mmCIF file of C-alpha atoms and ligand atoms in Angstrom:
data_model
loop_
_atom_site.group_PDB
_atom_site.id
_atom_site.type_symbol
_atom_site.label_atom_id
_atom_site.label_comp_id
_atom_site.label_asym_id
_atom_site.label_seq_id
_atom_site.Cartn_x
_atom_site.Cartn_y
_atom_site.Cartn_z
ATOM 1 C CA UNK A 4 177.639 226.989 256.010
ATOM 2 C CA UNK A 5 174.382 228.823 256.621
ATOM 3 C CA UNK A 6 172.871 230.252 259.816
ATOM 4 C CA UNK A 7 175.935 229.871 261.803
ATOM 5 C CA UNK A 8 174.718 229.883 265.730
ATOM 6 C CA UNK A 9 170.556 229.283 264.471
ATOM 7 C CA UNK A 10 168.483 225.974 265.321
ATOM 8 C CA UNK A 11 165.155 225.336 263.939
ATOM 9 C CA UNK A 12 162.966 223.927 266.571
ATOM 10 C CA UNK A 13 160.531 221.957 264.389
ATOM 11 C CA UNK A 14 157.864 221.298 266.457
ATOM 12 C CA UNK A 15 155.280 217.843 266.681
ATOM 13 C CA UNK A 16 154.614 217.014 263.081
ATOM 14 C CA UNK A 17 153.274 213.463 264.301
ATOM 15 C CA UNK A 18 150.383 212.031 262.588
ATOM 16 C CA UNK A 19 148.061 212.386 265.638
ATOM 17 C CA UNK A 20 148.221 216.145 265.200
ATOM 18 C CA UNK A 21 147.762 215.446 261.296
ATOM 19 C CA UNK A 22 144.682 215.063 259.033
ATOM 20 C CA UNK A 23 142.990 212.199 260.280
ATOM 21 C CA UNK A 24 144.674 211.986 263.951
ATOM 22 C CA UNK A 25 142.877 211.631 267.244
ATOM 23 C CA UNK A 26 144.428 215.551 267.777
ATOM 24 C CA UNK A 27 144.312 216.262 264.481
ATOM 25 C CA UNK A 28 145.768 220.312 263.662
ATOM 26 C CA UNK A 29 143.182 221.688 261.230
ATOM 27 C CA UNK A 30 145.499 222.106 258.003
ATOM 28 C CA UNK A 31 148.079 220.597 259.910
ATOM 29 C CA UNK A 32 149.728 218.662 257.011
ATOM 30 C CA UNK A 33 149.872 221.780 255.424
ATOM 31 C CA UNK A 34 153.164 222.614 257.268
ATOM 32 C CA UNK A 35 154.737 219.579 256.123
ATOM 33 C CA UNK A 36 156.262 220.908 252.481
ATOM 34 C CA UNK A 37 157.551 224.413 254.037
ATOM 35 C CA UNK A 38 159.194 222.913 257.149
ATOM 36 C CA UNK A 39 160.777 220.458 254.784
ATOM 37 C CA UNK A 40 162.070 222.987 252.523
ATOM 38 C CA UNK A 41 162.832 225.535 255.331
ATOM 39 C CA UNK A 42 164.986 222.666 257.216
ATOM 40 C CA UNK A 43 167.342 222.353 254.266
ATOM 41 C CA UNK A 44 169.145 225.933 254.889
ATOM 42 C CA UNK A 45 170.111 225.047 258.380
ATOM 43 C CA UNK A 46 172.970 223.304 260.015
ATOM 44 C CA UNK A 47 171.295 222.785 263.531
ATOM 45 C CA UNK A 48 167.449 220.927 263.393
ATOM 46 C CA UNK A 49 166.561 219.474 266.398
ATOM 47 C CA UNK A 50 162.638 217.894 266.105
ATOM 48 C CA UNK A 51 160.549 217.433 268.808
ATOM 49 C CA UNK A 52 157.732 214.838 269.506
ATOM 50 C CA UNK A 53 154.937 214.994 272.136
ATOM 51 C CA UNK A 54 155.378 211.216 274.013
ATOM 52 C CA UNK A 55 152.876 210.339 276.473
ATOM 53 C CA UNK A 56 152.125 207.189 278.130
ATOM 54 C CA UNK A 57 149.102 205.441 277.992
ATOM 55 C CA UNK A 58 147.857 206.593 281.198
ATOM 56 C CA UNK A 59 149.003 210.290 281.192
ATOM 57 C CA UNK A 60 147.294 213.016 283.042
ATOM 58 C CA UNK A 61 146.594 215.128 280.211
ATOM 59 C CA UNK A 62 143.989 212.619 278.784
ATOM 60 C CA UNK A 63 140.613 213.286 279.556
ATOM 61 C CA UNK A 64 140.489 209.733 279.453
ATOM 62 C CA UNK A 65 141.957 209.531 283.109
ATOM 63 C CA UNK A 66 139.344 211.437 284.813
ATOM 64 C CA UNK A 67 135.861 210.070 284.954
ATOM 65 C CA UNK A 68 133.217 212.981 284.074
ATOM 66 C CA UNK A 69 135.748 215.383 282.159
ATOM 67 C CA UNK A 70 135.730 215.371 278.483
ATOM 68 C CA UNK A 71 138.379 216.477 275.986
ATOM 69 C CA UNK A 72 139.029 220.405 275.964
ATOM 70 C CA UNK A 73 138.082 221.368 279.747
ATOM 71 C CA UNK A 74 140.575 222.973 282.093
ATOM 72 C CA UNK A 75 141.068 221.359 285.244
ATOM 73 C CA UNK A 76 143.322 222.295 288.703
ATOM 74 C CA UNK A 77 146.177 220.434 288.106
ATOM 75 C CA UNK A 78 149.669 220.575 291.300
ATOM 76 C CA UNK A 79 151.505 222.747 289.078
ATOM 77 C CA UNK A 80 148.601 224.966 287.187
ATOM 78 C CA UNK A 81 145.409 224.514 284.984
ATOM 79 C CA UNK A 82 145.865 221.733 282.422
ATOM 80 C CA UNK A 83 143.587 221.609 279.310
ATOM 81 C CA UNK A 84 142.094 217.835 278.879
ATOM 82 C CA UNK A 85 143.289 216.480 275.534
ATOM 83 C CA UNK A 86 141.874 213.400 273.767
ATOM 84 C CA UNK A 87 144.402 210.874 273.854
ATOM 85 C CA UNK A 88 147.178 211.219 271.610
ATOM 86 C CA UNK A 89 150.895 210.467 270.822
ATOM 87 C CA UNK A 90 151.082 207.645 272.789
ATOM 88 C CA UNK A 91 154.123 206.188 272.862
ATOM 89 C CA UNK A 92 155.182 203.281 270.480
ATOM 90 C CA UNK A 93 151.753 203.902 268.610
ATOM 91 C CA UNK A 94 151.250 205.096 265.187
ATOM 92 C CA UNK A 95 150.118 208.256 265.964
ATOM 93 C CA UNK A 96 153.139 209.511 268.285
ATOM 94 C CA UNK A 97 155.243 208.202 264.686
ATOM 95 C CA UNK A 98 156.351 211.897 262.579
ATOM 96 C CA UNK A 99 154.273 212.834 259.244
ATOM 97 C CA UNK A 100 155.322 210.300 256.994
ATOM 98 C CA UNK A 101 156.185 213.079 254.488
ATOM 99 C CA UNK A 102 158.254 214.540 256.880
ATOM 100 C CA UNK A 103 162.089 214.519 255.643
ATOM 101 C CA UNK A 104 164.671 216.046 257.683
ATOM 102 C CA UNK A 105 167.444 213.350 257.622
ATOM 103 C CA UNK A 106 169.815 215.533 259.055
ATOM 104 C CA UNK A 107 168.023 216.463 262.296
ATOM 105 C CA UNK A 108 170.353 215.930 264.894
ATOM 106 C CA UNK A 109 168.146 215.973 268.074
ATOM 107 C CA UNK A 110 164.959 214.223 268.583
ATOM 108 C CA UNK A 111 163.301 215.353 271.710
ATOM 109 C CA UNK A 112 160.675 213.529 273.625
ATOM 110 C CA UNK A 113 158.367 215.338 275.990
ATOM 111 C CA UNK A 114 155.345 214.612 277.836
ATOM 112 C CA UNK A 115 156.594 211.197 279.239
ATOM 113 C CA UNK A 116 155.910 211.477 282.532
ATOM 114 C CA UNK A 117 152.354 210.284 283.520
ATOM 115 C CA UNK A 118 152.104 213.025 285.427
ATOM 116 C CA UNK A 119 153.162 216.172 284.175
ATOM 117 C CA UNK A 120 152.169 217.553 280.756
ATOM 118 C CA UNK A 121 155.415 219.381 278.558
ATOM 119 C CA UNK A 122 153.995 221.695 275.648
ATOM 120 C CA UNK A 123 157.260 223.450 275.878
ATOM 121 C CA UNK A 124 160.573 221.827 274.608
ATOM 122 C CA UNK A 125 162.501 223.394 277.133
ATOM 123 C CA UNK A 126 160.829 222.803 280.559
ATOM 124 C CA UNK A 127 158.165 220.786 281.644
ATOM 125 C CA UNK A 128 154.679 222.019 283.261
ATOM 126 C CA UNK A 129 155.965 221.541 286.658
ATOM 127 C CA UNK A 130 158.913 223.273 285.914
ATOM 128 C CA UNK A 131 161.481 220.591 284.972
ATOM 129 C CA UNK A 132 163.927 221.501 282.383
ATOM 130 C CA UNK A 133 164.387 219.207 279.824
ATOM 131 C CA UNK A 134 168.031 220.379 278.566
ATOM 132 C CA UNK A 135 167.249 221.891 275.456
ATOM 133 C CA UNK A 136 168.568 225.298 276.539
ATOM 134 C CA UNK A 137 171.549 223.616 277.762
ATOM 135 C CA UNK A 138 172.744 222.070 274.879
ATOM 136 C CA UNK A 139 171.301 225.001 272.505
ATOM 137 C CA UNK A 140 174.054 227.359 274.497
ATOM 138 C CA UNK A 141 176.566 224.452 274.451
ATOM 139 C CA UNK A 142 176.354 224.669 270.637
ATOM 140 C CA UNK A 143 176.539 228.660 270.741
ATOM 141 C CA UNK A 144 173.334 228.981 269.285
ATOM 142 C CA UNK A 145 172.087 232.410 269.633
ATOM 143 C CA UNK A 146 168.715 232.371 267.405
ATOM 144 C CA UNK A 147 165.827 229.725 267.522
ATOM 145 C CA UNK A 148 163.363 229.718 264.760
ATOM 146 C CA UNK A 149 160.305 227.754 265.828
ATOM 147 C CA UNK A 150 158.141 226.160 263.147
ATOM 148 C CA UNK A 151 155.697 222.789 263.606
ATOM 149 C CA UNK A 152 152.399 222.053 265.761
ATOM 150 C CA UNK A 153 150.443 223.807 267.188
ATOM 151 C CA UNK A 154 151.598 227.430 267.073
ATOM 152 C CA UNK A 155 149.516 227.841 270.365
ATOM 153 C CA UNK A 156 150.511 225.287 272.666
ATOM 154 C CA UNK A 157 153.244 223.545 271.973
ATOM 155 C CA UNK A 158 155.354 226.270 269.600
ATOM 156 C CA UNK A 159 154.331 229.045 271.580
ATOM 157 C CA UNK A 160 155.258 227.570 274.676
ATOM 158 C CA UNK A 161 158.637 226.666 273.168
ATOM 159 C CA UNK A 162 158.909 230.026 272.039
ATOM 160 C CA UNK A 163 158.612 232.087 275.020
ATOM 161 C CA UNK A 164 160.573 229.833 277.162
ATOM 162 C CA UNK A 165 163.522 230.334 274.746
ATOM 163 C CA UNK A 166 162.797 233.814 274.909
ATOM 164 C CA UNK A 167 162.717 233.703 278.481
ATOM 165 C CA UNK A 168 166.582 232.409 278.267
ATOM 166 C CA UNK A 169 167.364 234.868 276.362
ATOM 167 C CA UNK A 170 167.530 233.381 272.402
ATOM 168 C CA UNK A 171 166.619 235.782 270.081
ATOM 169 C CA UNK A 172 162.982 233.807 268.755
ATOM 170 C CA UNK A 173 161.299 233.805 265.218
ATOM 171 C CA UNK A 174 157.699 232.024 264.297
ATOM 172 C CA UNK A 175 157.317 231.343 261.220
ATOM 173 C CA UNK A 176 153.906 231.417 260.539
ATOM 174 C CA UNK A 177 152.956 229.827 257.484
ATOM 175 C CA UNK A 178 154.978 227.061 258.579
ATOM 176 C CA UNK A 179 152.736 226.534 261.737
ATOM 177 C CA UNK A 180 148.724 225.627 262.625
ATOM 178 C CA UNK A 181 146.514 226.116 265.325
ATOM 179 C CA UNK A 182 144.320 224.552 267.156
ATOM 180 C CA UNK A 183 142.380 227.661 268.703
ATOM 181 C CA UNK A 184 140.067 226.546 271.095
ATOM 182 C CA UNK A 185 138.974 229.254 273.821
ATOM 183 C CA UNK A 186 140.918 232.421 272.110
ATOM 184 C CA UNK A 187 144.231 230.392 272.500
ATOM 185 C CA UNK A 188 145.911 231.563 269.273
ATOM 186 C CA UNK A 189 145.117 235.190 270.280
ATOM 187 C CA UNK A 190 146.740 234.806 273.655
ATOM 188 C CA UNK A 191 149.678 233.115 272.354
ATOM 189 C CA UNK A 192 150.184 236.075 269.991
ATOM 190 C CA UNK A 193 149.620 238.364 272.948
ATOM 191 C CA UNK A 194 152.329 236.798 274.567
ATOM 192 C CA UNK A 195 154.856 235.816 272.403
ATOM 193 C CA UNK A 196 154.949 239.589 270.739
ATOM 194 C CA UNK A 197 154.964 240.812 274.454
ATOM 195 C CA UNK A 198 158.190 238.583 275.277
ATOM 196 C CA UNK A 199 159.463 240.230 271.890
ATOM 197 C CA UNK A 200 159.635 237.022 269.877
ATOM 198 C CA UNK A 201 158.800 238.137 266.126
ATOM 199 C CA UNK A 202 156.025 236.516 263.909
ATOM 200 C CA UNK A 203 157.638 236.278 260.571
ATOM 201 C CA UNK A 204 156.740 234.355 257.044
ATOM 202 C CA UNK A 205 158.800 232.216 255.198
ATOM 203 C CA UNK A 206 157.686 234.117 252.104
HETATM 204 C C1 LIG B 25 150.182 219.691 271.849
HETATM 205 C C2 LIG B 25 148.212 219.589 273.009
HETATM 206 C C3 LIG B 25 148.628 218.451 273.658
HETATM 207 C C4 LIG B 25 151.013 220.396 270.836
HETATM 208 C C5 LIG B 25 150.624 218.560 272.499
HETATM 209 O O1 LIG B 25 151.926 219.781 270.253
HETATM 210 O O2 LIG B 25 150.753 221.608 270.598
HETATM 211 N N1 LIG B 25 148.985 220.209 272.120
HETATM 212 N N2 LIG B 25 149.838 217.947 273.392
HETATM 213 ZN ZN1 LIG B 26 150.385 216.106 274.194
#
């Protein structure tokens, strides 16, 4: 057995945050091949996928006059405006088709509230928590190593919220891609090295 008490959180590699998607990652595919490979020397894989409904908040879409990108006041905190994307039951919410992790034992959905947006795997914007960290300890995992889309949203926020509870957290790096709009890889960086998560390569 390998990596006794490790997960790899493979985050959103959906075809909407692919070449060609209405999010689409630049490079995104690229982290396709590595995750795949990666994936194979660990016991525990749990995948995650970004799940809105058609009507979700995030969607710039839903509010007349805001376009795709801008911040807005949202209950629980500023919200940046997405175009729409991952929409449940639709093509582009489906994984990479070149993903292959056939032994991934959790799929987690996120995002599925109209309401509330859920970058992170383990709790949602408002604060909600999904379980993850629950059923991470339950398994007496002790390390999460985060790898998927997009290192700053969704696999940062993943990765300093299991930080926050305490895992000890990897990146790996050239298994991720940004989207970087407004300095938001640099602030990830900023705080995930802060929260003491480490920014490795797969080599
Ligand atoms: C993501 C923006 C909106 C992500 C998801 O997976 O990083 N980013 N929804
Ligand atoms: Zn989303």
């Amino acid at each position: 057995m390998e990596n006794i008490g490790r997960v790899l959180l493979v985050t959103d590699v959906q075809r909407d945050f692919c070449k060609g998607g209405a999010l689409a990652v630049p490079d995104g595919d690229a982290v396709v091949g590595p995750i795949n490979r990666l994936a194979q020397n660990y016991d525990l894989v749990v995948l995650t996928q970004d799940w809105h409904p058609p009507n979700h908040q995030s969607f710039a879409s839903q509010h007349p006059g805001r376009v795709p990108f801008e911040e807005v006041d949202f209950r629980y905190g500023l919200q940046t405006l997405w175009p729409d994307h991952c929409v449940q039951g639709t093509p582009g919410a489906e994984f990479h088709p070149n993903l292959s992790i056939p032994h991934a034992a959790l799929i987690l959905r996120k995002g599925f509230r109209a309401g509330v947006d859920s970058y992170s795997a383990f709790a949602e914007a408002d604060g909600t928590v999904t379980g993850l960290g629950a059923y991470l300890r339950d398994r007496e995992v002790r390390f999460v190593d985060c790898v998927g889309l997009a290192t700053d949203f969704c696999v940062a926020w993943s990765a300093e919220d299991a930080a926050r509870q305490g895992f000890r957290v990897r990146v790996f790096q050239d298994a991720c891609r940004a989207i970087d709009i407004n300095g938001s890889l640099a602030a990830a960086w900023a705080r995930l090295s802060a929260r003491g998560v480490a920014l490795v390569k797969m080599g």
